[in-house]
Coordinates of C-alpha atoms and ligand atoms in Angstrom, one line a residue:
X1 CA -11.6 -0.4 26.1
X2 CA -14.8 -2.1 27.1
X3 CA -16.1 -4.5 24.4
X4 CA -20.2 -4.4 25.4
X5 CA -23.4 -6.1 23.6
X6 CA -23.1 -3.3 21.0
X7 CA -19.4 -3.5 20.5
X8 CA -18.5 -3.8 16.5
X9 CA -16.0 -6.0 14.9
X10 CA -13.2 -5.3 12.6
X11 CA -10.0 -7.6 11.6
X12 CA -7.8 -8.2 9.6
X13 CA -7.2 -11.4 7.6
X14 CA -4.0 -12.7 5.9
X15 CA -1.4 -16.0 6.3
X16 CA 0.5 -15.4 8.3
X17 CA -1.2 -12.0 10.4
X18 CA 0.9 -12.6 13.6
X19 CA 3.5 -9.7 12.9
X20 CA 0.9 -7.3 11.6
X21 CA 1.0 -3.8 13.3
X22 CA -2.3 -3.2 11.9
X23 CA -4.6 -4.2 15.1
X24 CA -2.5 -2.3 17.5
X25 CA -2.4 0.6 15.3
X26 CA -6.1 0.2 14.7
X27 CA -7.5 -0.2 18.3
X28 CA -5.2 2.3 19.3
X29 CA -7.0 5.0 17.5
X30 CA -10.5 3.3 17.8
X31 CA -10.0 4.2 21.8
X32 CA -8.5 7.4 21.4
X33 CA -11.5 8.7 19.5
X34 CA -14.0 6.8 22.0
X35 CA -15.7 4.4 18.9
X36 CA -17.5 1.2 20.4
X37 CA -15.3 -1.1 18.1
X38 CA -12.3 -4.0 18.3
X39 CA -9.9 -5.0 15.5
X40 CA -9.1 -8.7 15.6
X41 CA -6.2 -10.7 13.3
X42 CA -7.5 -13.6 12.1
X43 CA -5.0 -16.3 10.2
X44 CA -7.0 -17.3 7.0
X45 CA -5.0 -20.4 5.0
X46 CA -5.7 -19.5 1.1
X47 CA -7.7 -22.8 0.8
X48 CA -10.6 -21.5 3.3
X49 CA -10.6 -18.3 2.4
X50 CA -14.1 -18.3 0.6
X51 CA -15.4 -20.1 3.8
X52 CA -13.5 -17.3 5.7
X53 CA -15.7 -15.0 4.3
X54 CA -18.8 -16.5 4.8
X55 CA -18.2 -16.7 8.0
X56 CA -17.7 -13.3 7.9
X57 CA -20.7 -12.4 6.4
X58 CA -22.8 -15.0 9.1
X59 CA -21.4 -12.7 12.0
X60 CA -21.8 -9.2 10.1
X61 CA -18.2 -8.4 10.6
X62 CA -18.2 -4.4 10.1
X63 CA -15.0 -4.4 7.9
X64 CA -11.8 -5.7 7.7
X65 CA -8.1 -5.4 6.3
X66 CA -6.8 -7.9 3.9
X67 CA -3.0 -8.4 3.3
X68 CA -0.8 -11.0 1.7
X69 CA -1.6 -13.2 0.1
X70 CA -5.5 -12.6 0.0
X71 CA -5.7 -9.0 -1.8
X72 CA -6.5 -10.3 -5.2
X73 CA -8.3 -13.7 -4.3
X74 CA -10.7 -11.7 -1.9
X75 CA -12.3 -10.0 -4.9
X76 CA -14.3 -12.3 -6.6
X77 CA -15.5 -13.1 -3.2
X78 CA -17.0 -9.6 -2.4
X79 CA -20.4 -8.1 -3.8
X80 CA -18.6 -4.6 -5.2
X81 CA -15.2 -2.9 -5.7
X82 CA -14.7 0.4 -5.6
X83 CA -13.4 1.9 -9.2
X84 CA -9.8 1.7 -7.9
X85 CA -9.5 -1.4 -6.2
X86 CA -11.2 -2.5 -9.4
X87 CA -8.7 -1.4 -11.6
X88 CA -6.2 -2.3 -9.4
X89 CA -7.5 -5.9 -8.6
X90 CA -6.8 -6.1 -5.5
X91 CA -8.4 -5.5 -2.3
X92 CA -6.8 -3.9 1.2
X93 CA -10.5 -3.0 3.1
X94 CA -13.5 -4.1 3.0
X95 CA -16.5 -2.4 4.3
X96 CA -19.8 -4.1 5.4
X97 CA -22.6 -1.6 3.7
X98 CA -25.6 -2.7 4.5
X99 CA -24.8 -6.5 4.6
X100 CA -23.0 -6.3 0.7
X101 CA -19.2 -6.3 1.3
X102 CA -17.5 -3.6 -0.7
X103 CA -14.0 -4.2 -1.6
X104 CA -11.3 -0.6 -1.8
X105 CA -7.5 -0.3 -1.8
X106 CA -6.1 2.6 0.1
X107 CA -2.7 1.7 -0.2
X108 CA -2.0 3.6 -3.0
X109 CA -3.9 6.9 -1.6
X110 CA -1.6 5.6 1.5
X111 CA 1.6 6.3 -0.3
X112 CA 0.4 9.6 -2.0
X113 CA -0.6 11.1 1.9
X114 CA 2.8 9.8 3.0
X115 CA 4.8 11.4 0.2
X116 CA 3.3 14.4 0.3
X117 CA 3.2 14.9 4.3
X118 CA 6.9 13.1 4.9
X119 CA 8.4 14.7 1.7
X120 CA 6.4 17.4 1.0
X121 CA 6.3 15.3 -2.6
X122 CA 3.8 16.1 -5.4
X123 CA 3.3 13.5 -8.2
X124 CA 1.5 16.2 -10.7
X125 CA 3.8 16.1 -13.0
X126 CA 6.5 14.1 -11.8
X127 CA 8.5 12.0 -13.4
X128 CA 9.3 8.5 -11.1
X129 CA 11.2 5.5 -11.6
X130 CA 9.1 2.7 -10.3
X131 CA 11.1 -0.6 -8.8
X132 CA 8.5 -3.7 -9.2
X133 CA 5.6 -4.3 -11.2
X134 CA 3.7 -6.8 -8.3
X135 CA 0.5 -5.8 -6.0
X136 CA 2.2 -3.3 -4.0
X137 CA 3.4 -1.5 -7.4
X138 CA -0.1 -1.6 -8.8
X139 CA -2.0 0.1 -6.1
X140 CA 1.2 2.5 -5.9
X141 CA 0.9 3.4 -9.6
X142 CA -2.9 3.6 -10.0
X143 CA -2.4 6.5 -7.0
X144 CA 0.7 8.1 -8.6
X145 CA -0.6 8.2 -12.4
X146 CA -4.7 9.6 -10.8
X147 CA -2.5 12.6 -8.9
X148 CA -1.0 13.2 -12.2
X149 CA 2.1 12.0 -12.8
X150 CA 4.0 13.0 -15.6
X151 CA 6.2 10.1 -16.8
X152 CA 7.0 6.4 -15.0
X153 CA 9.7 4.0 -15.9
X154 CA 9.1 0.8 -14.4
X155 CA 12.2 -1.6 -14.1
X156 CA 10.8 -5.3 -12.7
X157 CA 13.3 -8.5 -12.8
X158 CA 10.5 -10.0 -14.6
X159 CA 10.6 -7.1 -17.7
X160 CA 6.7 -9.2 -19.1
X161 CA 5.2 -7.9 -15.8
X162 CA 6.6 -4.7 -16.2
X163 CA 5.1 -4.7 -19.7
X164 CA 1.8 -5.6 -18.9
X165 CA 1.5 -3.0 -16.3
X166 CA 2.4 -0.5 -18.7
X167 CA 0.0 -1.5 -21.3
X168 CA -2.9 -1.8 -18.8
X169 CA -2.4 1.9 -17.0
X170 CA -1.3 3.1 -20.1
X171 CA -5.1 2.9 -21.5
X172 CA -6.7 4.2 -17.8
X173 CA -4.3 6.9 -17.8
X174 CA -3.3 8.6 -21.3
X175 CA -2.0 11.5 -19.4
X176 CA 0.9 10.0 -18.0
X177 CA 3.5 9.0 -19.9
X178 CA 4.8 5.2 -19.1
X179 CA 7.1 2.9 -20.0
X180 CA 9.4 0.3 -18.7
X181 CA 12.8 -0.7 -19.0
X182 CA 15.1 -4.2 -19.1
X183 CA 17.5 -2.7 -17.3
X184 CA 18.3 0.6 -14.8
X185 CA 19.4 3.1 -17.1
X186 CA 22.6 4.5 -16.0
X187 CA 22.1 8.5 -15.1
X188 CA 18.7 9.3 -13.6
X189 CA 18.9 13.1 -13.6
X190 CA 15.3 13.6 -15.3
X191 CA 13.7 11.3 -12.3
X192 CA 12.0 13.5 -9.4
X193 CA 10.9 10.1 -7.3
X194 CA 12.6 6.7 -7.2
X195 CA 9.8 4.6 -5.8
X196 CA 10.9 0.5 -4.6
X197 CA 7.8 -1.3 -4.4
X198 CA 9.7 -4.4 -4.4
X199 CA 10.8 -6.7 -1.3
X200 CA 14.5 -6.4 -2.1
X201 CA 16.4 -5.1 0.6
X202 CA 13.8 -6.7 3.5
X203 CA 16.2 -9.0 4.4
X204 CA 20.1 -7.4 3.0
X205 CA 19.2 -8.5 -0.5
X206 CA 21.5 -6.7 -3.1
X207 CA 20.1 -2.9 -3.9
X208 CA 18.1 -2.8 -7.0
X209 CA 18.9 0.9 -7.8
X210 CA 21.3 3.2 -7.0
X211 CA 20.7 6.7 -5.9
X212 CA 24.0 7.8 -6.9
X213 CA 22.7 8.2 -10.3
X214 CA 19.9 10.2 -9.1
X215 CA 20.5 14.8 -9.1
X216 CA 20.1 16.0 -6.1
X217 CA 16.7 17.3 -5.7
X218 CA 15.3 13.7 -5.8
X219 CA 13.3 11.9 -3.5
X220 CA 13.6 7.9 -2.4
X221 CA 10.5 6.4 -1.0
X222 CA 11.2 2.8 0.4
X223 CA 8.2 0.7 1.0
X224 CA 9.8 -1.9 3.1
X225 CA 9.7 -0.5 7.1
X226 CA 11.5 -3.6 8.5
X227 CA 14.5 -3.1 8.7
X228 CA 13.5 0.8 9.5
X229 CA 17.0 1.6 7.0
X230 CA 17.1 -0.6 3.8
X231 CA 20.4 -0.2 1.8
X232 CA 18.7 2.0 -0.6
X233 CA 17.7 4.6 1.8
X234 CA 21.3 4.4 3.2
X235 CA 22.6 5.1 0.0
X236 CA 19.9 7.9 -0.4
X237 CA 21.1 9.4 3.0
X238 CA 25.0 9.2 2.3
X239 CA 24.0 11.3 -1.0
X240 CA 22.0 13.3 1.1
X241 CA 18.7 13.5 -0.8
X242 CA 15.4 13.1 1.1
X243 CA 14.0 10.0 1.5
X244 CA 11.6 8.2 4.0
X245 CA 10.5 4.2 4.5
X246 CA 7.0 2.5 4.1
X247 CA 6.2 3.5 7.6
X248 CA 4.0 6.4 6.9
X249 CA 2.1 5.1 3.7
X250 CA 1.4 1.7 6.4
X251 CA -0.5 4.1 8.7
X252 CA -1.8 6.5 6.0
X253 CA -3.8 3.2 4.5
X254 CA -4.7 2.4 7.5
X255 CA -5.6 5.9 8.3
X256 CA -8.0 5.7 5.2
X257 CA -9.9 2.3 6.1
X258 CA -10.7 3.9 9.7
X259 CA -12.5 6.5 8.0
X260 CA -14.0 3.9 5.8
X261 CA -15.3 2.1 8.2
X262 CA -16.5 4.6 10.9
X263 CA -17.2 7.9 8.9
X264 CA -14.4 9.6 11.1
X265 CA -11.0 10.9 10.5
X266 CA -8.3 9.3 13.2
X267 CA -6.6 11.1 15.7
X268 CA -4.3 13.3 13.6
X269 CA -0.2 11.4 13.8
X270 CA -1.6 8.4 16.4
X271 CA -1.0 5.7 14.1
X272 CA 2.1 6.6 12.8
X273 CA 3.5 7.2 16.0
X274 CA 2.0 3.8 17.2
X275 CA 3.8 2.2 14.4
X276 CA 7.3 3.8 15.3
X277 CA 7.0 2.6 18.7
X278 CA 5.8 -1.1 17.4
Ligands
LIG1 P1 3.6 -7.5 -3.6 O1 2.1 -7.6 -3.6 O2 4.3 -7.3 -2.3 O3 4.1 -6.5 -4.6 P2 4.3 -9.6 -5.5 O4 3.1 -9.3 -6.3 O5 4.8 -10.9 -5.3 O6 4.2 -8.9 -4.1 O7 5.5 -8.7 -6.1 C1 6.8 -8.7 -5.6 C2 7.7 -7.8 -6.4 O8 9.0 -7.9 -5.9 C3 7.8 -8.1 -7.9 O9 8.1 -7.0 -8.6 C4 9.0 -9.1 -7.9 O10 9.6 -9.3 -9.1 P3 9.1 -10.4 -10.1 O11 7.8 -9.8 -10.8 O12 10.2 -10.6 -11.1 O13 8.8 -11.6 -9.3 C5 9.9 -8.4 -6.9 N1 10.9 -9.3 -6.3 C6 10.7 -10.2 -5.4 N2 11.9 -10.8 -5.1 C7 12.9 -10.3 -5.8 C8 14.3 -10.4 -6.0 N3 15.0 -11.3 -5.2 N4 14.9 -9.6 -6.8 C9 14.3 -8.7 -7.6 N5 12.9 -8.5 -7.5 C10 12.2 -9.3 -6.6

Protein backbone atom coordinates (compact mmCIF):
# COMPACT_ATOMS: atom_id res chain seq x y z
CA UNK A 1 0.00 0.00 0.00
CA UNK A 2 1.20 3.44 -0.80
CA UNK A 3 -0.43 6.15 1.43
CA UNK A 4 -0.11 9.44 -1.26
CA UNK A 5 -1.44 13.19 -0.93
CA UNK A 6 -4.93 11.81 -1.75
CA UNK A 7 -4.83 8.85 0.59
CA UNK A 8 -8.13 8.70 2.97
CA UNK A 9 -8.35 7.95 6.54
CA UNK A 10 -10.39 5.55 8.45
CA UNK A 11 -9.89 4.25 12.29
CA UNK A 12 -11.15 2.94 14.77
CA UNK A 13 -11.58 4.38 18.22
CA UNK A 14 -12.09 2.57 21.60
CA UNK A 15 -10.07 2.10 25.23
CA UNK A 16 -8.21 -0.08 25.03
CA UNK A 17 -7.96 -0.70 20.71
CA UNK A 18 -4.57 -2.55 20.89
CA UNK A 19 -6.04 -6.15 20.39
CA UNK A 20 -8.55 -5.05 17.83
CA UNK A 21 -8.45 -7.24 14.52
CA UNK A 22 -10.39 -4.61 12.90
CA UNK A 23 -7.41 -2.60 11.16
CA UNK A 24 -5.75 -5.64 9.82
CA UNK A 25 -8.99 -6.94 8.65
CA UNK A 26 -9.81 -3.58 7.31
CA UNK A 27 -6.56 -2.58 5.33
CA UNK A 28 -6.40 -6.04 4.29
CA UNK A 29 -9.42 -5.66 2.10
CA UNK A 30 -8.84 -1.86 1.36
CA UNK A 31 -5.59 -3.28 -0.75
CA UNK A 32 -7.13 -6.17 -2.13
CA UNK A 33 -9.69 -4.17 -3.83
CA UNK A 34 -7.03 -1.34 -4.88
CA UNK A 35 -9.09 1.69 -2.64
CA UNK A 36 -6.62 4.79 -1.91
CA UNK A 37 -7.48 4.44 1.92
CA UNK A 38 -5.63 3.46 5.58
CA UNK A 39 -7.40 2.24 8.76
CA UNK A 40 -5.70 3.57 11.86
CA UNK A 41 -6.53 2.50 15.88
CA UNK A 42 -6.65 5.26 17.83
CA UNK A 43 -6.88 4.81 21.96
CA UNK A 44 -9.64 7.46 22.98
CA UNK A 45 -9.88 7.61 27.11
CA UNK A 46 -13.80 8.20 27.75
CA UNK A 47 -13.03 11.70 29.25
CA UNK A 48 -11.70 13.10 25.73
CA UNK A 49 -13.84 11.51 23.69
CA UNK A 50 -15.94 14.62 22.64
CA UNK A 51 -12.40 16.30 21.96
CA UNK A 52 -11.69 13.00 20.05
CA UNK A 53 -14.12 13.78 17.82
CA UNK A 54 -13.51 17.15 17.11
CA UNK A 55 -10.41 16.38 16.14
CA UNK A 56 -11.90 14.16 13.94
CA UNK A 57 -14.03 16.34 12.31
CA UNK A 58 -10.77 19.17 12.04
CA UNK A 59 -8.97 16.43 9.82
CA UNK A 60 -12.09 15.15 7.87
CA UNK A 61 -11.59 11.67 8.94
CA UNK A 62 -13.63 9.56 6.14
CA UNK A 63 -15.21 7.12 8.86
CA UNK A 64 -14.38 5.14 11.57
CA UNK A 65 -15.30 2.08 13.84
CA UNK A 66 -16.24 2.56 17.40
CA UNK A 67 -16.07 -0.24 20.06
CA UNK A 68 -16.14 -0.51 23.78
CA UNK A 69 -16.83 1.56 25.70
CA UNK A 70 -17.66 4.49 23.26
CA UNK A 71 -20.82 2.94 21.21
CA UNK A 72 -23.38 4.72 23.14
CA UNK A 73 -21.38 7.93 24.35
CA UNK A 74 -20.46 8.57 20.61
CA UNK A 75 -24.05 9.40 19.76
CA UNK A 76 -24.95 12.50 21.06
CA UNK A 77 -21.61 13.56 19.62
CA UNK A 78 -22.58 12.84 15.86
CA UNK A 79 -24.93 15.01 13.57
CA UNK A 80 -27.45 11.85 12.52
CA UNK A 81 -28.12 8.17 13.32
CA UNK A 82 -29.29 5.92 11.04
CA UNK A 83 -33.01 4.54 12.18
CA UNK A 84 -31.22 1.50 13.66
CA UNK A 85 -28.41 2.68 15.38
CA UNK A 86 -31.10 5.03 16.67
CA UNK A 87 -33.16 2.61 18.09
CA UNK A 88 -30.46 0.70 19.11
CA UNK A 89 -28.45 3.65 20.84
CA UNK A 90 -25.50 2.78 20.07
CA UNK A 91 -23.06 3.41 17.38
CA UNK A 92 -20.42 0.83 15.54
CA UNK A 93 -19.57 3.19 12.17
CA UNK A 94 -19.60 6.28 11.44
CA UNK A 95 -19.44 7.80 8.05
CA UNK A 96 -18.18 11.29 7.10
CA UNK A 97 -21.21 12.51 4.48
CA UNK A 98 -20.38 15.55 3.32
CA UNK A 99 -18.66 16.90 6.57
CA UNK A 100 -21.93 15.74 9.03
CA UNK A 101 -20.96 12.44 10.77
CA UNK A 102 -23.67 9.84 10.48
CA UNK A 103 -23.73 7.36 13.19
CA UNK A 104 -25.02 3.20 12.04
CA UNK A 105 -24.62 -0.17 13.84
CA UNK A 106 -23.90 -3.12 11.60
CA UNK A 107 -23.38 -5.40 14.22
CA UNK A 108 -26.56 -6.67 14.32
CA UNK A 109 -26.95 -7.08 10.27
CA UNK A 110 -23.34 -8.60 11.17
CA UNK A 111 -24.84 -11.45 13.09
CA UNK A 112 -27.84 -12.07 10.71
CA UNK A 113 -25.10 -12.38 7.49
CA UNK A 114 -23.08 -14.72 9.79
CA UNK A 115 -25.99 -16.87 10.82
CA UNK A 116 -27.41 -17.27 7.72
CA UNK A 117 -24.05 -17.95 5.73
CA UNK A 118 -22.29 -20.15 8.67
CA UNK A 119 -25.62 -21.83 9.65
CA UNK A 120 -27.56 -21.55 6.89
CA UNK A 121 -30.01 -19.97 9.89
CA UNK A 122 -33.16 -17.96 9.13
CA UNK A 123 -34.64 -15.79 12.00
CA UNK A 124 -38.25 -15.37 10.10
CA UNK A 125 -40.01 -16.97 12.29
CA UNK A 126 -37.73 -18.35 14.67
CA UNK A 127 -38.07 -18.73 18.03
CA UNK A 128 -34.46 -17.85 20.08
CA UNK A 129 -33.31 -17.72 23.51
CA UNK A 130 -31.32 -14.65 23.89
CA UNK A 131 -28.33 -14.73 26.73
CA UNK A 132 -27.79 -10.90 27.90
CA UNK A 133 -29.70 -7.85 27.65
CA UNK A 134 -26.34 -5.34 27.28
CA UNK A 135 -25.10 -3.41 23.87
CA UNK A 136 -24.07 -6.45 22.04
CA UNK A 137 -27.72 -8.02 22.77
CA UNK A 138 -29.39 -4.78 21.61
CA UNK A 139 -27.97 -4.50 18.23
CA UNK A 140 -28.31 -8.50 18.01
CA UNK A 141 -32.09 -8.22 18.73
CA UNK A 142 -32.99 -5.11 16.77
CA UNK A 143 -31.44 -7.38 13.61
CA UNK A 144 -33.20 -10.67 14.78
CA UNK A 145 -36.78 -9.19 15.56
CA UNK A 146 -36.43 -6.68 11.71
CA UNK A 147 -35.70 -10.33 9.92
CA UNK A 148 -38.70 -11.51 11.61
CA UNK A 149 -38.36 -13.37 14.41
CA UNK A 150 -41.04 -15.19 15.87
CA UNK A 151 -40.67 -15.39 19.62
CA UNK A 152 -37.40 -14.26 22.00
CA UNK A 153 -36.81 -15.20 25.60
CA UNK A 154 -34.28 -13.18 27.03
CA UNK A 155 -32.55 -14.49 30.27
CA UNK A 156 -30.00 -11.50 31.69
CA UNK A 157 -28.35 -11.91 35.43
CA UNK A 158 -29.76 -8.51 35.86
CA UNK A 159 -33.71 -9.84 35.06
CA UNK A 160 -34.63 -5.23 35.06
CA UNK A 161 -32.39 -5.08 31.95
CA UNK A 162 -33.88 -7.86 30.52
CA UNK A 163 -37.29 -6.22 31.20
CA UNK A 164 -36.65 -3.05 29.76
CA UNK A 165 -35.40 -4.55 26.60
CA UNK A 166 -38.46 -6.34 26.26
CA UNK A 167 -40.67 -3.44 26.80
CA UNK A 168 -38.71 -1.22 24.45
CA UNK A 169 -38.55 -3.72 21.24
CA UNK A 170 -41.66 -5.00 22.21
CA UNK A 171 -43.34 -1.53 20.95
CA UNK A 172 -40.81 -1.24 17.60
CA UNK A 173 -41.59 -4.78 16.82
CA UNK A 174 -45.31 -6.06 17.61
CA UNK A 175 -44.68 -8.90 15.38
CA UNK A 176 -42.32 -10.72 17.43
CA UNK A 177 -43.31 -12.11 20.33
CA UNK A 178 -40.82 -11.32 23.49
CA UNK A 179 -40.43 -11.90 26.76
CA UNK A 180 -37.88 -12.63 29.42
CA UNK A 181 -37.25 -14.87 31.96
CA UNK A 182 -35.58 -14.93 35.82
CA UNK A 183 -34.29 -17.95 35.28
CA UNK A 184 -33.28 -20.70 32.26
CA UNK A 185 -36.20 -22.66 31.88
CA UNK A 186 -35.36 -26.28 32.09
CA UNK A 187 -36.29 -28.03 28.48
CA UNK A 188 -35.78 -25.75 25.52
CA UNK A 189 -37.25 -27.95 22.79
CA UNK A 190 -39.52 -24.99 21.26
CA UNK A 191 -36.10 -22.84 20.84
CA UNK A 192 -34.63 -22.94 17.09
CA UNK A 193 -31.44 -20.48 18.18
CA UNK A 194 -29.77 -20.11 21.50
CA UNK A 195 -27.94 -16.79 21.01
CA UNK A 196 -25.07 -15.65 24.15
CA UNK A 197 -24.50 -12.11 23.73
CA UNK A 198 -23.01 -12.11 26.98
CA UNK A 199 -19.15 -12.20 27.99
CA UNK A 200 -19.43 -15.32 30.05
CA UNK A 201 -17.33 -17.96 29.04
CA UNK A 202 -14.36 -15.24 27.53
CA UNK A 203 -12.30 -16.16 30.15
CA UNK A 204 -13.73 -20.08 31.61
CA UNK A 205 -16.47 -18.36 33.46
CA UNK A 206 -19.27 -20.93 34.45
CA UNK A 207 -21.80 -21.70 31.23
CA UNK A 208 -24.84 -19.68 31.38
CA UNK A 209 -27.06 -22.17 29.35
CA UNK A 210 -26.96 -25.56 28.57
CA UNK A 211 -27.44 -27.00 25.20
CA UNK A 212 -28.40 -30.20 26.61
CA UNK A 213 -31.79 -28.95 27.06
CA UNK A 214 -31.96 -27.82 23.59
CA UNK A 215 -33.73 -30.77 20.54
CA UNK A 216 -31.57 -31.44 18.17
CA UNK A 217 -32.19 -29.39 15.18
CA UNK A 218 -30.98 -26.24 17.13
CA UNK A 219 -28.42 -23.86 16.44
CA UNK A 220 -25.71 -22.15 19.17
CA UNK A 221 -24.33 -18.84 18.04
CA UNK A 222 -21.47 -17.70 20.50
CA UNK A 223 -20.39 -14.16 20.19
CA UNK A 224 -17.24 -14.35 22.09
CA UNK A 225 -14.28 -15.49 19.32
CA UNK A 226 -11.45 -15.60 22.00
CA UNK A 227 -11.08 -18.40 23.12
CA UNK A 228 -12.13 -19.71 19.39
CA UNK A 229 -14.27 -22.78 21.65
CA UNK A 230 -16.22 -21.35 24.67
CA UNK A 231 -17.75 -24.00 26.99
CA UNK A 232 -21.00 -23.44 25.44
CA UNK A 233 -20.12 -24.34 21.97
CA UNK A 234 -18.24 -27.40 23.40
CA UNK A 235 -21.26 -28.43 24.96
CA UNK A 236 -23.09 -27.67 21.67
CA UNK A 237 -20.54 -29.88 19.80
CA UNK A 238 -20.59 -32.98 22.23
CA UNK A 239 -24.55 -32.78 21.55
CA UNK A 240 -23.71 -32.45 18.12
CA UNK A 241 -25.92 -29.56 17.04
CA UNK A 242 -24.51 -26.84 14.79
CA UNK A 243 -23.06 -24.03 16.18
CA UNK A 244 -20.42 -21.37 15.21
CA UNK A 245 -18.44 -18.40 17.34
CA UNK A 246 -18.58 -14.54 16.91
CA UNK A 247 -15.94 -14.82 14.31
CA UNK A 248 -18.02 -14.45 11.27
CA UNK A 249 -20.61 -11.71 12.56
CA UNK A 250 -16.90 -9.73 13.58
CA UNK A 251 -16.08 -9.65 9.89
CA UNK A 252 -19.70 -9.50 8.51
CA UNK A 253 -19.91 -5.87 10.59
CA UNK A 254 -17.06 -5.08 9.39
CA UNK A 255 -17.81 -6.29 6.02
CA UNK A 256 -20.90 -3.76 6.14
CA UNK A 257 -18.98 -0.51 7.33
CA UNK A 258 -16.43 -1.11 4.22
CA UNK A 259 -19.27 -0.74 2.08
CA UNK A 260 -20.44 2.20 4.09
CA UNK A 261 -17.63 3.91 3.75
CA UNK A 262 -16.41 3.28 0.13
CA UNK A 263 -19.73 2.31 -1.84
CA UNK A 264 -18.04 -1.16 -2.60
CA UNK A 265 -18.67 -4.63 -1.50
CA UNK A 266 -15.24 -6.44 0.01
CA UNK A 267 -13.45 -9.04 -1.48
CA UNK A 268 -15.99 -11.88 -1.02
CA UNK A 269 -14.45 -14.34 2.51
CA UNK A 270 -11.04 -11.98 2.87
CA UNK A 271 -11.95 -10.76 6.16
CA UNK A 272 -13.05 -13.62 7.62
CA UNK A 273 -10.28 -15.52 6.59
CA UNK A 274 -7.91 -12.56 7.84
CA UNK A 275 -9.56 -12.87 11.18
CA UNK A 276 -8.96 -16.81 11.43
CA UNK A 277 -5.44 -16.28 10.75
CA UNK A 278 -5.26 -13.24 13.39
P1 LIG B 1 -21.85 -5.45 25.76
O1 LIG B 1 -21.94 -4.14 25.05
O2 LIG B 1 -20.64 -6.25 25.37
O3 LIG B 1 -23.11 -6.25 25.68
P2 LIG B 1 -22.56 -4.71 28.45
O4 LIG B 1 -23.58 -3.73 27.97
O5 LIG B 1 -21.72 -4.36 29.60
O6 LIG B 1 -21.56 -5.09 27.29
O7 LIG B 1 -23.33 -6.09 28.73
C1 LIG B 1 -22.66 -7.21 29.17
C2 LIG B 1 -23.64 -8.37 29.30
O8 LIG B 1 -22.95 -9.49 29.88
C3 LIG B 1 -24.80 -8.09 30.22
O9 LIG B 1 -25.91 -8.86 29.80
C4 LIG B 1 -24.26 -8.57 31.56
O10 LIG B 1 -25.23 -8.87 32.52
P3 LIG B 1 -25.76 -7.68 33.50
O11 LIG B 1 -26.74 -6.88 32.71
O12 LIG B 1 -26.35 -8.41 34.64
O13 LIG B 1 -24.54 -6.88 33.88
C5 LIG B 1 -23.57 -9.83 31.12
N1 LIG B 1 -22.54 -10.28 32.08
C6 LIG B 1 -21.33 -9.73 32.30
N2 LIG B 1 -20.64 -10.43 33.22
C7 LIG B 1 -21.44 -11.47 33.61
C8 LIG B 1 -21.31 -12.55 34.52
N3 LIG B 1 -20.19 -12.73 35.25
N4 LIG B 1 -22.34 -13.40 34.64
C9 LIG B 1 -23.48 -13.24 33.91
N5 LIG B 1 -23.65 -12.24 33.03
C10 LIG B 1 -22.66 -11.36 32.87
Amino acid sequence: MVISGTTRLLGIIGDPVRHSLSPRMQNRALAAAGLDYVYLPFPVAPARLSEAVAGFRAVGIHGFNVTVPHKVAIAPLLDRLSPEAEQIGAVNTVHNEHGRLVGYNTDGVGLVVSLREELGFDPNGAHLLVIGAGGAARAALHALCAAGAGRVIIINRTTDRAKELVERYGLLFPSTRLEFRETLPQALPDIDLLLNTTVVGMDGISLSADPEALADTAVVYDMIYAPSLTPLLGAAQRRSLRCVNGLGMLAAQGERAFTIWTGLAPPRGLMKATLEEA
